[in-house]
Short mmCIF file of C-alpha atoms in Angstrom, two decimals:
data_model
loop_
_atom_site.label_atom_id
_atom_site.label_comp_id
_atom_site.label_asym_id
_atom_site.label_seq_id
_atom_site.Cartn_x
_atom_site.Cartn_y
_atom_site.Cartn_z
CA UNK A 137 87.35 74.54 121.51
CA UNK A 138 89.95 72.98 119.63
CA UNK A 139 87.56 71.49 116.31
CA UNK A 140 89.82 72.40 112.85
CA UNK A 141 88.16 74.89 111.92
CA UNK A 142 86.48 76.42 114.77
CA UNK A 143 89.86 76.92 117.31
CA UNK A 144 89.08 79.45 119.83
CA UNK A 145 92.92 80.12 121.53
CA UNK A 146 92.94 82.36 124.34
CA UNK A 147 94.43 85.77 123.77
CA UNK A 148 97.82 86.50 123.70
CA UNK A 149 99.77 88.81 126.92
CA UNK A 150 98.82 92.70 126.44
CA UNK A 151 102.03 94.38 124.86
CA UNK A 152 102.91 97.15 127.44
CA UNK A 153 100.78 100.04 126.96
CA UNK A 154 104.50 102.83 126.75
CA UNK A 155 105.57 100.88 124.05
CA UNK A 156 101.76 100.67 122.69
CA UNK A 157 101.88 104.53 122.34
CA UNK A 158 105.50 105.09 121.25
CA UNK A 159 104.68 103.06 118.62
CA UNK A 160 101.50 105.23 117.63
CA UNK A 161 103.21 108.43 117.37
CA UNK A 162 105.40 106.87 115.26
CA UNK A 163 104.75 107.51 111.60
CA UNK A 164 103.94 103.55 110.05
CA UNK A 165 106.65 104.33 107.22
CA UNK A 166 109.35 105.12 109.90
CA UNK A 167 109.40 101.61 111.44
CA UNK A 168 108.84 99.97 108.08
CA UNK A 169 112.22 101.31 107.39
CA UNK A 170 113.77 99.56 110.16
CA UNK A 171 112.07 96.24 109.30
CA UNK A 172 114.09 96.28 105.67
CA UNK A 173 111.05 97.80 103.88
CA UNK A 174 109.83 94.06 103.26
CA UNK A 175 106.77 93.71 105.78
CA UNK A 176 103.71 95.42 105.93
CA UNK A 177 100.34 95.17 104.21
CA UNK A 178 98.95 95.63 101.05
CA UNK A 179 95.54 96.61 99.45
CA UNK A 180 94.07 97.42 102.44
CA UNK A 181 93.06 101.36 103.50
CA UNK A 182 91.61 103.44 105.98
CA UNK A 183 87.69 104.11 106.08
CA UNK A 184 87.63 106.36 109.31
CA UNK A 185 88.01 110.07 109.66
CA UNK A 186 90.78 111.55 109.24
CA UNK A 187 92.82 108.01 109.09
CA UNK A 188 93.83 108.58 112.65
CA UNK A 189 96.65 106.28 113.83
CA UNK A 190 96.06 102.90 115.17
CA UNK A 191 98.40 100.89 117.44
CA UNK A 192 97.65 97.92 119.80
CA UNK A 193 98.09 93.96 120.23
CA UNK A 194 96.22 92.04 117.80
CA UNK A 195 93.70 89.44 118.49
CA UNK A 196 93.37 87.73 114.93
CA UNK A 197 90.51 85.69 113.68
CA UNK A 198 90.40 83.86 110.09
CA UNK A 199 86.71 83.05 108.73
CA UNK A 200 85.21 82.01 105.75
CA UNK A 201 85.00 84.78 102.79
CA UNK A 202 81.54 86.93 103.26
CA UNK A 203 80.51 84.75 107.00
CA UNK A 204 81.19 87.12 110.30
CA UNK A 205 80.20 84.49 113.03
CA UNK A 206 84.08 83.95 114.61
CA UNK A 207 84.23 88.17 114.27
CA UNK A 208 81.51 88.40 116.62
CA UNK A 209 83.13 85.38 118.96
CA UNK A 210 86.23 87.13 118.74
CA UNK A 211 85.07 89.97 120.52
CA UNK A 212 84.85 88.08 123.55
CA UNK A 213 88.42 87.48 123.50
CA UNK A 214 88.97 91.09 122.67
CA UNK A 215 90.37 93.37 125.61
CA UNK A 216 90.20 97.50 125.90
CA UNK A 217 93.50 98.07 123.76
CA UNK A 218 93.18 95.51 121.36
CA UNK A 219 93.08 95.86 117.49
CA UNK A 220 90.49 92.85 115.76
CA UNK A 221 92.84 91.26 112.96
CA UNK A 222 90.66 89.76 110.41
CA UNK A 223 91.50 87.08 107.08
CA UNK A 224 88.66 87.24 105.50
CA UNK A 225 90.59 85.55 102.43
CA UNK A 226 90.23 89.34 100.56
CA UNK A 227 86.62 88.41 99.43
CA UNK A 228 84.73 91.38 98.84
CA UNK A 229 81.00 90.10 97.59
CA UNK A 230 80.25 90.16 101.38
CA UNK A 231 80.52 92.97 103.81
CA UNK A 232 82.05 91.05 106.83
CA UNK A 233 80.95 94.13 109.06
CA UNK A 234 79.48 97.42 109.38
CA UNK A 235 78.43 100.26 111.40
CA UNK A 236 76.57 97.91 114.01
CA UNK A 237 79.59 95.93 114.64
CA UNK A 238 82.51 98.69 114.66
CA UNK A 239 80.29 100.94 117.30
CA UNK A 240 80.24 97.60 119.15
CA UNK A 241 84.13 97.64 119.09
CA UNK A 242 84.37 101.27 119.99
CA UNK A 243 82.01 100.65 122.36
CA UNK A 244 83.71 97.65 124.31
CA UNK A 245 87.29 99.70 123.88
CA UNK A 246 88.64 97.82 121.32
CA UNK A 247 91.24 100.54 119.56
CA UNK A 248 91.05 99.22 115.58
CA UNK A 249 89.53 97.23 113.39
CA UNK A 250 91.33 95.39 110.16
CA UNK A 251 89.73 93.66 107.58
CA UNK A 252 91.13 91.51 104.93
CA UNK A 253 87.84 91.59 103.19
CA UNK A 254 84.70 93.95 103.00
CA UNK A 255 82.80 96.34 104.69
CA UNK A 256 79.90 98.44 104.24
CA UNK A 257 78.01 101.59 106.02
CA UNK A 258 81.23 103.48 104.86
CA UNK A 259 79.06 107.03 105.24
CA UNK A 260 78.20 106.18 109.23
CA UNK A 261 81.66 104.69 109.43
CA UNK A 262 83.80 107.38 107.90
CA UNK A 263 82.07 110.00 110.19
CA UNK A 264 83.95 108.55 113.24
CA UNK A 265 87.69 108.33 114.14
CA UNK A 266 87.63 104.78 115.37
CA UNK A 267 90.57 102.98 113.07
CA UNK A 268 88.67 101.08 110.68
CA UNK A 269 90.85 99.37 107.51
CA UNK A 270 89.74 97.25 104.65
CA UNK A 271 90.37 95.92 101.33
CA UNK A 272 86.66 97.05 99.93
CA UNK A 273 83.08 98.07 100.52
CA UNK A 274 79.88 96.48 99.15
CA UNK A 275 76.69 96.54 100.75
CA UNK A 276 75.93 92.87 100.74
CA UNK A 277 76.11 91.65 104.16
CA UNK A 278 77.29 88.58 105.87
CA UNK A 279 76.43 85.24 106.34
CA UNK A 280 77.10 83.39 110.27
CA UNK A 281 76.86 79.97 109.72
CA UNK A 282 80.98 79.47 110.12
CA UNK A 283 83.48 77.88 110.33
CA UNK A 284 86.28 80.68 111.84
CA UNK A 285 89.14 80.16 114.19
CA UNK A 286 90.36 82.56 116.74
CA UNK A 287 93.74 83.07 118.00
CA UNK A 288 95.65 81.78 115.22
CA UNK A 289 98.18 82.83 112.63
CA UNK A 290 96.35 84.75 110.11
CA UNK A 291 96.97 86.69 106.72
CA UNK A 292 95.95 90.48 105.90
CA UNK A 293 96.87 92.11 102.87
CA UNK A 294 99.70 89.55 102.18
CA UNK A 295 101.17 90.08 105.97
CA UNK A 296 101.35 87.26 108.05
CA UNK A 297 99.93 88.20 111.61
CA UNK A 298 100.33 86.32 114.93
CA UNK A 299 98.37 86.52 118.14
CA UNK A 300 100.12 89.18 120.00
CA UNK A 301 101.88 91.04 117.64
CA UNK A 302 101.68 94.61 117.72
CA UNK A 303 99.50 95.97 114.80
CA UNK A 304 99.83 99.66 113.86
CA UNK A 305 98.03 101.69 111.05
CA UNK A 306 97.90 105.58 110.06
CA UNK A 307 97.27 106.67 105.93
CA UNK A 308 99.94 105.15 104.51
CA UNK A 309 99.13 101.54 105.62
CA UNK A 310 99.46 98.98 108.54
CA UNK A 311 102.17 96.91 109.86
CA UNK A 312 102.72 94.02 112.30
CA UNK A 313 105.63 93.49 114.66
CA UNK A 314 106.66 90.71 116.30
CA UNK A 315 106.88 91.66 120.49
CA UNK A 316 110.55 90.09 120.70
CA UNK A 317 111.22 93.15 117.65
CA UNK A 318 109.36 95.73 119.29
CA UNK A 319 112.18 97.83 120.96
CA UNK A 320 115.15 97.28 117.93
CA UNK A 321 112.05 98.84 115.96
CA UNK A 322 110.60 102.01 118.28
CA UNK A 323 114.22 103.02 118.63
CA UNK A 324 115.17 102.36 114.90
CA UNK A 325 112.10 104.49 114.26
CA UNK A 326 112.61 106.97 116.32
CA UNK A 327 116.30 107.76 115.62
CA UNK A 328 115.06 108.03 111.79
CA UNK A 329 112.41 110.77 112.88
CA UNK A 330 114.86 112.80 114.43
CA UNK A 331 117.23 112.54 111.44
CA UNK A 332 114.57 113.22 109.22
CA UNK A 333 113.28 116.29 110.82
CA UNK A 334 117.15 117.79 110.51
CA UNK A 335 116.96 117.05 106.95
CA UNK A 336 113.27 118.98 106.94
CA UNK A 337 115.24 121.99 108.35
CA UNK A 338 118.04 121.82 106.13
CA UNK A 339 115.96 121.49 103.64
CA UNK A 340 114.14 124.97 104.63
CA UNK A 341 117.16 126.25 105.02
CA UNK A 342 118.52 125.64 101.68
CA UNK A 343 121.21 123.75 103.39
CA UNK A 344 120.51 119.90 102.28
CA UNK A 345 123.46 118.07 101.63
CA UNK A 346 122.89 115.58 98.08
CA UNK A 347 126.35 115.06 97.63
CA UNK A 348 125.62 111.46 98.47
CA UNK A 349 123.55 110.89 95.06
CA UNK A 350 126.84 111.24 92.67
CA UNK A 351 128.68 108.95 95.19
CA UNK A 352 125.77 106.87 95.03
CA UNK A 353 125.72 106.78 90.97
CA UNK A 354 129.18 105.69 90.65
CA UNK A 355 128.97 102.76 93.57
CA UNK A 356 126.11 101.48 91.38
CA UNK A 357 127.78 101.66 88.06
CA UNK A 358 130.67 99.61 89.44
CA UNK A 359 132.85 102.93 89.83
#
């Protein structure tokens, strides 16, 4: 279906599932780092228990503020592994989805849900670890009379998100790389880790080296 308006793409290649899970045990602040600290979303939060990490390719859909028919399309298009990208526009008068629809994604394998707009059943929802973000909770629900497109470039929490990318999510927030990225950023990320656990152990240790903040002073004063 190629209407404006009502695009329904097909789904973009599966990012390979090692890289998938390298990138969930990754903390979402470590490979923010190595992505200049200028990418990510914002306003958006988790509803789930225990804000358990989130990592998988995204399958994006943009609909009108408060209607849900393309969400429930876009499950079709959805594969075990996936994570359900949806602009909503950040309207919150209208829950796009609940507890119905996020047990349907659990249920069909889908691994996260994020929503650049509302939810609601946050009680039924919170008691569950499936990855659920959003920018708000009312308990008005949705419309489906459309329009919605699926499969194309979309924007959550000011983050621009493309068919494909890999989206990951834990507390802090959620971020989208690109696939062609992917490795420069696991390995970025992961050599940070490591250098941040030494500096844990110094720091236990009472061993932490801040000579770099006077050195630091004097390069910003022009010294």
């Amino acid at each position: 279906m190629n209407t404006p308006g009502w695009r329904r793409n097909p789904s973009s290649p599966s990012i390979d599932a090692a890289l998938v899970d390298q990138a969930r045990s990754l903390a979402v602040s470590l490979l923010s780092d190595n992505m200049a600290r200028l990418s990510g979303a914002v306003g958006l939060r988790p509803y789930h228990l225990g804000g358990a990490a989130m990592a998988g390719t995204a399958v994006t859909v943009r609909t009108r503020g408060g209607d849900n028919l393309a969400i429930h399309r876009a499950f079709d298009f959805c594969r075990p592994g996936d994570v359900l990208v949806i602009d909503g526009g950040g309207e919150l008068s209208q829950a796009l989805l609940g507890d119905l629809m996020s047990s349907y994604a659990q249920r069909i394998g889908i691994a996260g849900l994020v929503v650049d707009g509302a939810i609601r059943d946050v009680a039924e929802i919170g008691a569950r670890d499936f990855p659920v973000y959003a920018r708000g909770v009312t308990h008005r629900g949705p419309y489906k009379n459309g329009p919605g497109e699926v499969n194309v470039p979309v924007t959550v929490g000011g983050m621009v998100v493309h068919p494909g990318d890999l989206m990951v999510g834990d507390q802090d927030g959620l971020l989208a790389i690109a696939p062609a990225e992917l490795a420069q950023v696991l390995a970025g990320a992961a050599r940070q880790r490591d250098k941040e656990a030494d500096a844990l152990r110094a720091i236990a240790a009472g061993t932490l080296d801040r000579s770099w903040i006077a050195a630091q002073e004097q390069k910003m004063m022009g010294g």
